[in-house]
GROMACS .gro file of C-alpha atoms in nm:
model
   57
    1MET     CA    1  -0.565   1.762   3.261
    2LEU     CA    2  -0.471   1.689   2.890
    3VAL     CA    3  -0.326   2.052   2.850
    4LYS     CA    4  -0.085   2.008   3.142
    5VAL     CA    5   0.004   1.685   3.008
    6LEU     CA    6   0.116   1.808   2.679
    7THR     CA    7   0.252   2.124   2.782
    8GLY     CA    8   0.577   2.181   2.652
    9VAL     CA    9   0.549   1.880   2.368
   10PHE     CA   10   0.469   2.148   2.097
   11ASP     CA   11   0.625   2.451   2.223
   12PRO     CA   12   0.761   2.581   2.020
   13PRO     CA   13   0.598   2.401   1.674
   14PRO     CA   14   0.817   2.238   1.442
   15ASP     CA   15   0.982   2.421   1.158
   16THR     CA   16   0.938   2.175   0.882
   17VAL     CA   17   0.721   1.856   0.897
   18ALA     CA   18   0.932   1.504   0.898
   19VAL     CA   19   0.779   1.259   0.674
   20PRO     CA   20   0.953   0.941   0.712
   21TRP     CA   21   0.997   0.897   0.307
   22PRO     CA   22   1.110   0.518   0.330
   23TYR     CA   23   0.769   0.365   0.463
   24PRO     CA   24   0.535   0.580   0.219
   25ALA     CA   25   0.775   0.505  -0.086
   26LEU     CA   26   0.773   0.120   0.057
   27THR     CA   27   0.393   0.114   0.058
   28LEU     CA   28   0.360   0.240  -0.272
   29ALA     CA   29   0.595   0.036  -0.452
   30ALA     CA   30   0.428  -0.276  -0.259
   31ALA     CA   31   0.075  -0.153  -0.391
   32PHE     CA   32   0.224  -0.109  -0.776
   33ALA     CA   33   0.386  -0.464  -0.749
   34ALA     CA   34   0.018  -0.622  -0.634
   35ILE     CA   35  -0.134  -0.381  -0.874
   36VAL     CA   36   0.102  -0.527  -1.173
   37GLY     CA   37   0.081  -0.904  -1.024
   38ALA     CA   38  -0.292  -0.893  -1.039
   39ALA     CA   39  -0.302  -0.751  -1.411
   40LEU     CA   40  -0.064  -1.000  -1.526
   41SER     CA   41  -0.258  -1.277  -1.364
   42GLY     CA   42  -0.566  -1.151  -1.524
   43VAL     CA   43  -0.405  -1.153  -1.873
   44ARG     CA   44  -0.274  -1.446  -1.808
   45ARG     CA   45  -0.589  -1.638  -1.708
   46SER     CA   46  -0.803  -1.457  -2.001
   47THR     CA   47  -0.589  -1.583  -2.276
   48ARG     CA   48  -0.676  -1.933  -2.176
   49PRO     CA   49  -0.926  -2.136  -2.348
   50ALA     CA   50  -1.275  -2.133  -2.125
   51VAL     CA   51  -1.291  -2.523  -2.126
   52GLU     CA   52  -0.990  -2.503  -1.978
   53GLU     CA   53  -1.057  -2.279  -1.736
   54LEU     CA   54  -1.402  -2.529  -1.645
   55ARG     CA   55  -1.194  -2.852  -1.617
   56GLU     CA   56  -0.998  -2.668  -1.344
   57LEU     CA   57  -1.303  -2.629  -1.155
   0.00000   0.00000   0.00000
């Protein structure tokens, strides 16, 4: 049944693989921004004295 449904869908197979480059690029940019943001937040929090951190809890 599945062979009958898919007959003609990939005949002939595509010559090249089409990759939607904006989507992976946007995902990588968002991941990079999140990593940089987390690193900057960690650096900012690590430069404060521990007493100030405890007072905020």
